[in-house]
Coordinates of C-alpha atoms in Angstrom, one line a residue:
Chain A
X1 CA 153.7 67.3 87.0
X2 CA 150.3 65.7 86.2
X3 CA 147.9 67.7 84.0
X4 CA 145.1 69.2 85.8
X5 CA 141.7 69.6 84.2
X6 CA 139.3 72.5 85.2
X7 CA 136.8 69.9 86.4
X8 CA 139.3 68.3 88.7
X9 CA 140.4 71.7 90.0
X10 CA 136.8 72.7 90.7
X11 CA 136.0 69.5 92.5
X12 CA 139.0 70.0 94.8
X13 CA 138.1 73.6 95.4
X14 CA 134.5 72.7 96.2
X15 CA 135.6 70.2 98.8
X16 CA 138.1 72.7 100.2
X17 CA 135.5 75.4 100.4
X18 CA 133.2 73.1 102.4
X19 CA 136.0 72.0 104.7
X20 CA 137.2 75.5 105.3
X21 CA 133.6 76.8 105.5
X22 CA 134.7 79.6 103.2
X23 CA 134.7 80.5 99.5
X24 CA 137.9 82.5 100.0
X25 CA 139.8 79.4 98.8
X26 CA 138.1 79.6 95.4
X27 CA 139.0 83.3 95.0
X28 CA 142.5 83.1 96.3
X29 CA 144.2 79.9 95.3
X30 CA 147.5 80.9 96.8
X31 CA 146.2 81.8 100.2
X32 CA 148.2 80.2 103.1
X33 CA 145.4 78.1 104.6
X34 CA 147.0 77.2 108.0
X35 CA 148.6 80.7 108.5
X36 CA 145.3 82.4 107.8
X37 CA 143.4 80.2 110.2
X38 CA 141.3 78.6 107.5
X39 CA 142.5 75.1 108.2
X40 CA 143.7 73.3 111.4
X41 CA 144.4 69.7 112.3
X42 CA 140.7 68.8 112.3
X43 CA 140.1 70.4 108.8
X44 CA 143.1 68.5 107.5
X45 CA 141.6 65.2 108.4
X46 CA 138.2 66.2 107.1
X47 CA 139.8 67.1 103.8
X48 CA 141.5 63.8 103.4
X49 CA 138.4 61.9 104.3
X50 CA 136.3 63.9 101.8
X51 CA 138.8 63.5 98.9
X52 CA 138.9 59.8 99.6
X53 CA 135.2 59.4 99.6
X54 CA 134.2 61.8 96.8
X55 CA 137.2 61.5 94.5
X56 CA 138.5 58.1 95.3
X57 CA 142.0 59.4 96.1
X58 CA 143.4 57.9 99.3
X59 CA 146.0 60.0 101.0
X60 CA 147.6 58.4 104.1
X61 CA 147.6 61.0 106.8
X62 CA 151.2 60.3 107.4
X63 CA 151.9 61.7 103.9
X64 CA 150.4 65.0 104.8
X65 CA 152.8 67.8 105.3
X66 CA 151.7 71.4 106.0
X67 CA 154.5 72.9 103.9
X68 CA 153.6 70.9 100.8
X69 CA 149.8 71.2 101.3
X70 CA 149.9 74.9 102.3
X71 CA 147.6 76.5 99.6
X72 CA 144.6 75.5 97.5
X73 CA 146.9 75.3 94.4
X74 CA 149.4 73.1 96.2
X75 CA 146.6 70.8 97.4
X76 CA 145.2 70.5 93.9
X77 CA 148.7 69.6 92.6
X78 CA 149.3 67.1 95.4
X79 CA 146.0 65.4 94.7
X80 CA 146.5 65.4 90.9
X81 CA 149.9 63.6 91.4
X82 CA 148.1 60.9 93.4
X83 CA 145.2 60.4 90.9
Chain B
X1 CA 149.6 66.9 152.5
X2 CA 152.6 66.8 150.3
X3 CA 155.0 69.6 149.6
X4 CA 155.4 69.8 145.9
X5 CA 159.1 70.8 145.8
X6 CA 160.1 68.2 148.5
X7 CA 158.3 65.5 146.6
X8 CA 160.1 66.4 143.4
X9 CA 163.6 66.8 145.0
X10 CA 163.5 63.4 146.7
X11 CA 163.9 61.9 143.2
X12 CA 166.9 64.0 142.6
X13 CA 168.4 62.6 145.9
X14 CA 167.4 59.0 145.2
X15 CA 167.8 58.6 141.5
X16 CA 169.5 61.7 140.1
X17 CA 170.2 60.1 136.7
X18 CA 166.5 59.2 136.1
X19 CA 165.2 61.2 133.1
X20 CA 162.3 63.4 134.1
X21 CA 161.8 65.2 130.8
X22 CA 162.2 64.3 127.1
X23 CA 161.6 66.7 124.2
X24 CA 162.9 65.7 120.8
X25 CA 166.7 65.1 121.3
X26 CA 166.8 66.8 124.7
X27 CA 166.9 64.9 127.9
X28 CA 166.7 66.3 131.5
X29 CA 167.4 64.2 134.6
X30 CA 166.1 64.8 138.1
X31 CA 169.7 65.7 139.2
X32 CA 170.0 68.3 136.4
X33 CA 166.5 69.7 137.2
X34 CA 167.5 70.2 140.8
X35 CA 171.0 71.6 140.1
X36 CA 169.8 74.0 137.4
X37 CA 166.7 75.2 139.2
X38 CA 168.7 75.7 142.4
X39 CA 171.3 77.8 140.6
X40 CA 168.6 79.9 138.8
X41 CA 166.7 80.5 142.0
X42 CA 169.9 81.9 143.5
X43 CA 170.3 84.2 140.5
X44 CA 166.7 85.4 140.9
X45 CA 167.2 85.9 144.6
X46 CA 170.3 88.0 144.0
X47 CA 168.9 90.1 141.3
X48 CA 165.2 90.3 142.2
X49 CA 165.5 89.4 145.9
X50 CA 163.3 92.2 147.2
X51 CA 160.7 91.9 144.5
X52 CA 157.8 89.5 144.9
X53 CA 156.1 90.1 141.5
X54 CA 155.3 87.0 139.4
X55 CA 157.8 86.0 136.7
X56 CA 156.8 85.4 133.1
X57 CA 158.1 82.2 131.5
X58 CA 157.8 82.3 127.7
X59 CA 158.4 79.3 125.6
X60 CA 156.9 76.0 124.3
X61 CA 158.1 72.5 125.2
X62 CA 161.7 73.2 125.9
X63 CA 163.0 71.5 129.1
X64 CA 164.1 74.9 130.4
X65 CA 160.4 75.7 130.9
X66 CA 160.2 73.3 133.9
X67 CA 163.6 74.2 135.2
X68 CA 162.4 77.8 135.3
X69 CA 159.0 77.0 136.9
X70 CA 160.9 75.3 139.8
X71 CA 163.4 78.1 140.0
X72 CA 160.6 80.6 140.5
X73 CA 158.9 78.4 143.1
X74 CA 162.2 78.0 145.0
X75 CA 162.8 81.8 145.0
X76 CA 159.3 82.6 146.3
X77 CA 157.8 83.9 143.0
X78 CA 154.7 82.8 141.2
X79 CA 155.3 82.0 137.6
X80 CA 153.2 82.9 134.5
X81 CA 153.6 80.4 131.7
X82 CA 153.0 81.9 128.3
X83 CA 153.2 79.8 125.1
X84 CA 155.1 80.9 122.0
X85 CA 151.7 80.9 120.1
X86 CA 150.5 83.9 122.2
X87 CA 150.7 87.1 120.1
X88 CA 153.0 89.9 121.2
X89 CA 150.3 92.4 122.0
X90 CA 148.5 89.9 124.2
X91 CA 151.8 89.3 126.1
X92 CA 152.1 93.1 126.5
X93 CA 148.7 93.1 128.2
X94 CA 149.8 90.3 130.5
X95 CA 153.0 92.1 131.4
X96 CA 151.1 95.2 132.2
X97 CA 148.4 93.5 134.2
X98 CA 150.8 91.3 136.2
X99 CA 153.4 94.0 137.0
X100 CA 156.0 91.4 136.1
X101 CA 159.6 92.7 136.3
X102 CA 161.4 89.7 134.9
X103 CA 160.8 87.6 131.7
X104 CA 162.6 84.4 130.7
X105 CA 162.0 83.7 127.1
X106 CA 162.9 81.1 124.5
X107 CA 162.6 83.9 121.9
X108 CA 163.9 87.1 123.6
X109 CA 163.9 88.9 120.3
X110 CA 160.1 89.1 120.5
X111 CA 160.4 91.6 123.3
X112 CA 162.4 94.5 121.7
X113 CA 160.6 97.3 123.5
X114 CA 160.0 95.6 126.8
X115 CA 160.8 97.6 129.9
X116 CA 161.1 94.5 132.0
X117 CA 164.4 92.5 132.2
X118 CA 164.3 89.9 129.5
X119 CA 166.6 86.8 129.8
X120 CA 166.9 84.5 126.8
X121 CA 167.2 80.8 127.3
X122 CA 170.7 81.0 125.6
X123 CA 171.9 83.0 128.7
X124 CA 170.8 80.4 131.2
X125 CA 173.9 78.1 131.1
X126 CA 176.2 81.0 132.0
X127 CA 173.9 82.0 134.8
X128 CA 173.7 78.4 136.1
X129 CA 177.5 78.1 136.0
X130 CA 177.8 81.0 138.4
X131 CA 176.1 79.1 141.2
X132 CA 177.6 75.5 141.1
X133 CA 176.4 72.9 143.6
X134 CA 174.3 75.5 145.4
X135 CA 172.0 74.0 148.1
X136 CA 168.9 76.1 148.4
X137 CA 166.9 76.3 151.6
X138 CA 163.1 76.2 151.3
X139 CA 162.6 79.2 153.5
X140 CA 161.8 81.5 150.6
X141 CA 160.0 78.9 148.5
X142 CA 156.3 79.3 147.6
X143 CA 154.2 77.5 150.1
X144 CA 150.7 77.3 151.7
X145 CA 148.6 80.2 150.5
X146 CA 151.3 81.7 148.3
X147 CA 150.4 81.9 144.7
X148 CA 152.4 79.3 142.7
X149 CA 151.3 79.8 139.2
X150 CA 149.1 82.3 137.3
X151 CA 147.4 81.2 134.1
X152 CA 145.9 83.9 131.8
X153 CA 142.5 83.0 130.3
X154 CA 140.3 84.8 127.9
X155 CA 138.4 87.8 129.5
X156 CA 135.1 89.1 128.4
X157 CA 136.2 92.8 128.4
X158 CA 138.9 92.3 125.8
X159 CA 141.7 91.8 128.3
X160 CA 142.9 88.4 129.5
X161 CA 142.5 87.7 133.2
X162 CA 145.1 86.0 135.4
X163 CA 143.9 83.0 137.5
X164 CA 146.0 82.7 140.7
X165 CA 146.6 79.2 141.9
X166 CA 148.2 78.9 145.4
X167 CA 150.5 76.1 146.5
X168 CA 147.9 74.5 148.7
X169 CA 145.5 74.2 145.8
X170 CA 148.1 72.5 143.6
X171 CA 149.1 70.3 146.6
X172 CA 145.4 69.2 147.0
X173 CA 145.1 68.5 143.2
X174 CA 148.4 66.5 143.0
X175 CA 147.5 64.4 146.1
X176 CA 144.2 63.5 144.6
X177 CA 145.7 62.6 141.3
X178 CA 148.5 60.5 142.8
X179 CA 146.2 58.6 145.2
X180 CA 142.9 58.3 143.4
X181 CA 143.9 57.6 139.8
X182 CA 145.9 54.4 140.4
X183 CA 149.1 56.1 139.3
X184 CA 152.4 54.4 140.2
X185 CA 155.9 55.8 140.5
X186 CA 158.2 56.2 137.5
X187 CA 155.6 56.2 134.8
X188 CA 155.9 58.0 131.5
X189 CA 153.3 60.8 131.1
X190 CA 152.4 62.4 127.7
X191 CA 152.9 66.1 128.0
X192 CA 151.1 67.6 125.0
X193 CA 149.2 70.7 126.3
X194 CA 151.1 74.0 126.0
X195 CA 152.0 75.3 129.5
X196 CA 149.7 78.3 129.2
X197 CA 146.8 75.8 129.2
X198 CA 146.3 74.3 132.7
X199 CA 145.7 70.8 131.3
X200 CA 149.5 70.7 131.3
X201 CA 149.5 70.8 135.1
X202 CA 147.7 67.4 135.0
X203 CA 150.8 65.7 133.6
X204 CA 153.6 68.0 134.9
X205 CA 153.3 67.8 138.7
X206 CA 151.9 64.3 139.1
X207 CA 154.8 63.0 136.9
X208 CA 157.5 65.0 138.7
X209 CA 156.3 64.2 142.2
X210 CA 156.1 60.5 141.4
X211 CA 159.5 60.2 139.8
X212 CA 158.0 59.9 136.3
X213 CA 159.1 61.0 132.9
X214 CA 157.3 63.7 130.8
X215 CA 157.3 62.9 127.1
X216 CA 156.7 66.3 125.4
X217 CA 154.8 66.5 122.1
X218 CA 155.2 69.9 120.5
X219 CA 152.9 71.8 118.1
X220 CA 155.1 71.1 115.1
X221 CA 154.7 67.3 115.7
X222 CA 151.0 67.7 115.9
X223 CA 151.0 69.7 112.6
X224 CA 152.9 66.8 110.8
X225 CA 151.1 63.6 111.6
X226 CA 154.1 61.4 110.4
X227 CA 156.3 63.1 113.1
X228 CA 153.6 62.6 115.7
X229 CA 153.3 58.9 115.0
X230 CA 157.1 58.5 115.1
X231 CA 157.3 60.3 118.5
X232 CA 154.5 58.2 120.0
X233 CA 156.2 55.0 118.8
X234 CA 159.4 55.9 120.6
X235 CA 157.7 57.2 123.7
X236 CA 156.7 54.2 125.9
X237 CA 153.9 56.4 127.3
X238 CA 151.9 54.9 130.2
X239 CA 149.6 57.8 130.9
X240 CA 148.0 59.8 128.2
X241 CA 146.9 63.3 129.2
X242 CA 145.1 65.4 126.6
X243 CA 141.8 67.0 125.6
X244 CA 139.4 64.6 123.9
X245 CA 139.9 66.7 120.7
X246 CA 143.6 65.7 120.5
X247 CA 142.7 62.0 121.0
X248 CA 140.1 62.4 118.3
X249 CA 142.8 63.7 115.9
X250 CA 145.0 60.7 116.8
X251 CA 142.2 58.3 116.3
X252 CA 142.2 59.3 112.7
X253 CA 145.8 58.1 112.3
X254 CA 145.5 54.5 111.0
X255 CA 148.4 53.3 113.2
X256 CA 147.1 54.7 116.5
X257 CA 146.5 51.7 118.6
X258 CA 147.8 49.5 121.4
X259 CA 150.4 48.2 119.0
X260 CA 152.4 51.5 118.9
X261 CA 151.7 52.3 122.6
X262 CA 151.8 48.8 124.2
X263 CA 152.4 50.2 127.7
X264 CA 149.7 52.8 127.7
X265 CA 147.3 51.9 130.5
X266 CA 145.4 55.2 131.3
X267 CA 143.8 57.9 129.3
X268 CA 143.2 61.1 131.3
X269 CA 140.9 63.7 129.7
X270 CA 140.1 67.2 130.7
X271 CA 139.3 70.5 129.1
X272 CA 136.1 69.7 127.3
X273 CA 133.2 67.1 127.2
X274 CA 134.3 63.6 126.3
X275 CA 132.1 62.5 123.3
X276 CA 130.8 59.0 123.6
X277 CA 132.1 58.2 120.1
X278 CA 135.6 59.1 121.1
X279 CA 135.4 56.9 124.3
X280 CA 134.1 54.0 122.2
X281 CA 136.8 54.3 119.6
X282 CA 139.5 54.5 122.2
X283 CA 138.1 51.3 123.9
X284 CA 138.3 49.5 120.5
X285 CA 141.8 50.7 119.8
X286 CA 143.1 50.3 123.4
X287 CA 141.1 47.5 125.0
X288 CA 143.4 47.3 128.0
X289 CA 143.5 51.0 128.9
X290 CA 141.3 52.8 131.4
X291 CA 139.6 55.9 130.2
X292 CA 139.1 58.6 132.8
X293 CA 137.1 61.7 132.3
X294 CA 137.5 64.8 134.5
X295 CA 136.0 68.2 134.9
X296 CA 137.1 71.5 136.4
X297 CA 137.7 75.1 135.4
X298 CA 141.2 76.7 135.6
X299 CA 140.0 78.7 138.6
X300 CA 139.7 75.5 140.7
X301 CA 143.1 74.0 139.7
X302 CA 142.6 71.9 136.6
X303 CA 140.0 69.4 137.7
X304 CA 137.8 68.5 140.7
X305 CA 135.7 65.6 139.5
X306 CA 136.6 62.3 137.8
X307 CA 135.1 59.1 136.6
X308 CA 136.4 56.0 134.8
X309 CA 134.3 55.4 131.7
X310 CA 133.2 51.8 131.6
X311 CA 131.6 49.9 128.7
X312 CA 128.1 49.9 130.3
X313 CA 128.1 53.7 130.5
X314 CA 128.7 53.9 126.8
X315 CA 125.7 51.8 126.1
X316 CA 123.3 53.4 128.6
X317 CA 124.3 57.1 128.5
X318 CA 123.8 59.6 125.8
X319 CA 126.0 62.2 127.6
X320 CA 128.8 60.9 129.8
X321 CA 128.9 62.2 133.4
X322 CA 132.0 64.2 134.4
X323 CA 132.3 62.3 137.7
X324 CA 132.4 62.5 141.4
X325 CA 134.0 65.3 143.4
X326 CA 137.4 64.9 145.0
X327 CA 137.0 64.2 148.7
X328 CA 138.3 67.5 150.1
X329 CA 135.9 69.6 147.9
X330 CA 132.2 69.9 147.4
X331 CA 130.0 70.6 144.4
X332 CA 126.8 72.6 144.9
X333 CA 124.2 73.1 142.2
X334 CA 122.5 76.4 142.8
X335 CA 119.5 78.3 141.3
X336 CA 119.6 81.9 140.4
X337 CA 118.8 82.9 144.0
X338 CA 121.7 80.9 145.3
X339 CA 119.6 78.1 146.7
X340 CA 120.5 74.4 146.2
X341 CA 118.2 72.8 143.5
X342 CA 116.6 69.4 144.1
X343 CA 118.5 66.2 143.0
X344 CA 118.7 65.9 139.3
X345 CA 117.7 69.5 138.5
X346 CA 119.9 71.8 136.6
X347 CA 121.6 74.8 138.1
X348 CA 125.0 76.6 138.4
X349 CA 127.9 74.4 139.4
X350 CA 129.6 76.0 142.4
X351 CA 132.9 74.4 143.6
X352 CA 133.9 74.7 147.3
X353 CA 137.2 73.6 148.9
X354 CA 141.0 73.9 148.8
X355 CA 141.1 73.4 145.0
X356 CA 139.5 76.8 144.5
X357 CA 142.2 79.4 143.7
X358 CA 142.7 82.9 144.9
X359 CA 140.8 84.8 142.2
X360 CA 142.0 87.0 139.4
X361 CA 145.3 88.9 139.7
X362 CA 144.7 92.6 140.3
X363 CA 141.0 92.4 139.5
X364 CA 139.0 92.6 142.7
X365 CA 135.8 93.3 140.8
X366 CA 135.8 90.1 138.8
X367 CA 137.2 88.2 141.7
X368 CA 134.4 89.3 144.0
X369 CA 131.8 88.4 141.3
X370 CA 132.9 84.8 140.9
X371 CA 134.7 83.8 144.2
X372 CA 133.4 83.7 147.7
X373 CA 133.3 81.6 150.9
X374 CA 131.0 78.7 151.8
X375 CA 131.3 77.3 155.3
X376 CA 134.7 78.9 155.7
X377 CA 136.0 77.4 152.5
X378 CA 136.9 79.2 149.2
X379 CA 134.1 78.8 146.6
X380 CA 134.0 79.5 142.9
X381 CA 130.8 80.2 140.8
X382 CA 131.6 78.5 137.5
X383 CA 128.7 79.7 135.4
X384 CA 128.7 76.1 134.1
X385 CA 125.3 74.5 134.1
X386 CA 125.2 71.1 135.8
X387 CA 123.1 68.6 137.7
X388 CA 123.9 66.0 140.3
X389 CA 122.5 62.5 140.4
X390 CA 123.6 60.0 143.1
X391 CA 126.7 62.1 143.6
X392 CA 127.6 62.1 139.9
X393 CA 128.0 65.4 138.2
X394 CA 126.6 66.0 134.7
X395 CA 127.7 69.0 132.6
X396 CA 125.0 70.8 130.5
X397 CA 126.9 73.7 128.9
X398 CA 127.5 77.4 129.8
X399 CA 125.3 80.1 131.3
X400 CA 127.2 82.9 129.6
X401 CA 129.1 83.4 126.3
X402 CA 132.2 81.5 127.2
X403 CA 132.8 78.5 125.0
X404 CA 135.4 75.9 124.3
X405 CA 136.5 74.9 120.8
X406 CA 138.7 71.7 120.7
X407 CA 139.4 72.3 124.4
X408 CA 140.5 75.9 124.1
X409 CA 138.5 78.2 126.4
X410 CA 137.5 81.6 125.0
X411 CA 135.1 84.5 125.8
X412 CA 133.1 85.5 122.7
X413 CA 132.9 89.0 124.1
X414 CA 136.7 89.3 124.0
X415 CA 136.8 88.2 120.3
X416 CA 134.0 90.5 119.4
X417 CA 135.8 93.4 121.1
X418 CA 138.9 92.8 119.1
X419 CA 137.0 92.3 115.9
X420 CA 135.0 95.5 116.4
X421 CA 138.2 97.4 117.1
X422 CA 139.8 96.4 113.7
X423 CA 140.2 98.9 110.9
X424 CA 137.5 98.5 108.3
X425 CA 135.0 97.1 110.8
X426 CA 132.1 99.3 111.9
X427 CA 130.2 96.7 113.9
X428 CA 130.6 93.0 114.4
X429 CA 129.3 89.9 116.1
X430 CA 131.0 86.5 116.6
X431 CA 129.1 83.3 116.5
X432 CA 130.2 79.8 117.5
X433 CA 129.2 77.2 114.9
X434 CA 128.6 73.6 115.9
X435 CA 129.4 70.4 114.0
X436 CA 127.3 67.8 115.5
X437 CA 127.0 68.4 119.3
X438 CA 130.3 70.3 119.7
X439 CA 131.6 73.7 118.7
X440 CA 133.8 73.5 115.7
X441 CA 134.7 77.1 114.6
X442 CA 133.8 80.8 114.8
X443 CA 132.0 82.9 112.3
X444 CA 132.6 86.7 112.2
X445 CA 129.6 88.7 111.1
X446 CA 130.8 92.2 110.1
X447 CA 129.4 95.5 109.1
X448 CA 132.4 96.8 107.1
X449 CA 133.6 100.4 107.3
X450 CA 135.4 102.2 104.5
X451 CA 138.0 100.1 102.7
X452 CA 139.6 99.8 99.3
X453 CA 139.6 96.1 98.9
X454 CA 138.0 94.8 95.7
X455 CA 137.1 91.4 97.0
X456 CA 135.6 90.4 100.3
X457 CA 138.2 87.7 100.9
X458 CA 140.9 90.4 100.7
X459 CA 139.0 92.3 103.4
X460 CA 138.7 89.1 105.5
X461 CA 142.4 88.4 105.2
X462 CA 143.2 91.9 106.4
X463 CA 140.9 91.7 109.3
X464 CA 142.2 88.3 110.3
X465 CA 145.8 89.6 110.2
X466 CA 144.9 92.5 112.4
X467 CA 143.1 90.2 114.9
X468 CA 146.0 87.8 115.0
X469 CA 148.1 90.6 116.6
X470 CA 146.0 90.3 119.7
X471 CA 144.5 86.8 119.8
X472 CA 145.9 83.3 119.5
X473 CA 145.0 81.5 116.3
X474 CA 142.4 79.3 117.9
X475 CA 140.4 82.5 118.7
X476 CA 140.3 83.7 115.1
X477 CA 137.0 83.4 113.1
X478 CA 137.5 80.9 110.3
X479 CA 134.9 82.6 108.2
X480 CA 133.6 86.2 107.8
X481 CA 130.3 87.2 106.3
X482 CA 129.4 90.9 105.5
X483 CA 126.1 92.6 106.3
X484 CA 124.9 96.1 105.7
X485 CA 123.6 96.2 109.3
X486 CA 123.2 93.7 112.2
X487 CA 119.6 92.7 113.2
X488 CA 118.7 94.0 116.7
X489 CA 116.3 92.6 119.3
X490 CA 113.6 94.8 120.9
X491 CA 116.0 95.4 123.8
X492 CA 118.5 97.0 121.4
X493 CA 121.0 94.2 121.5
X494 CA 122.4 92.4 118.5
X495 CA 120.0 89.5 117.6
X496 CA 122.5 86.6 117.7
X497 CA 119.8 84.0 117.4
X498 CA 118.6 85.5 114.1
X499 CA 122.2 85.7 112.8
X500 CA 122.9 82.1 113.9
X501 CA 119.7 80.9 112.2
X502 CA 120.8 82.5 109.0
X503 CA 124.4 81.2 109.3
X504 CA 123.4 77.6 109.6
X505 CA 120.8 77.7 106.9

């Protein structure tokens, strides 16, 4: 597993909070984003576009899997692994 | 006029081995569709022969869905398609409202306390085996003014309402599609919309009546883009039928182009406004394909106007027109006194003609408010704001609080009703939030009652869970904000404008 710095974590959470239109993701990093209705197919694409533009991490949409990108913590880890 | 069943069955006689439906590994031929639907219609006749109540069909993209639709039509029953994503409590309301006595379900375990007879899809093969090679006469079949399907849509009072579409309306719609859209026999149609959404009718019946193949895309494929791309690559789709929103998602897939869908020649859109940007992107990715925009509410059988979007329109128009009316119907634009407005002026879109359905099931009050007769033809007051210029219809939004998000129709009053009824909620308002020109998500504004949650996100989560018992996920607010009280107008109503202003600040 790649080491995750607090700055990296905060940057991902900031983007996630914007995409989900909710700060809940910052307070509850294990919340199931799709099951709770915080993310949908549109938000998924918006997230990948934002992390590409703001963090320089390009994730092909074909790599996205809702089971592996289900919570804020899982998303942080997935992105850290691709840094 | 064509008879829907006869048009489908001629393919079973001519080319019984032709595949009519593909879903993942499952294949259904026209021969099998006829044989299975004949047998199940015999079973329905035998067990529910004296009963004419509609039959509820509960499932997602399984081929048994279309077998059961035809079995219902053959046995003289209207069917109610209900998707697996519809919550159990909402299905209970539909069962109660429709007086249905019989349910076929892909997941029968979801109906433990149901007083109606529930038949699981796993029992169908045994039932079919009891009636081998049965020829069914069309004496009992749904025809003419008989209701063929009922689709439940969001209702402003907190209960969904059942839109009744008779055989003659579907006949008129399918004739129009088959003749005016340049469709040919034996084409492959994409079948992406869940059956509880009437957009699905736009691929289902044109395909089956023209000997085509329906290529089903299910919700799990849409959730996993890699799977979606794989399915599209294998599909040989000729005719794409979806909301513009679904095409917008696909356009973000790097591989989505003529290369993976070389035989795709027509995009058919319905369900929401087609953004110029989406049309332009599609033209760039699929330079050889025609893009057709359509318009119509569920109450007038999927769509009543259409237009092919050409390059010059994208240059000249800010908002795309939704098209010209099908020839057997008329569009009127009326002012609040019910008089026609001058050319180009805005007013309520009223649809007249055989496409207009038979009102809401068991709801004469709502039916009388929206449906009527003009020159002897059925008419429907859409509450959509529109204008006509040179026979072209332009759509300008809603006159009430019904909205569409990514093509899903919903009444904000219904969502507000459910939210206000939740534990921990004293008072609430629901606001639709736009991204650019289109609605993107819902915001719930809540005056909380007594609760023991330490953090507001825990409260939001509990409220969302409670709401999801009654509403499908696309009707749940994405975000909640908490106020000590809601601002009121001088008329004593919640001041939504003030709330919205604050929300977008």
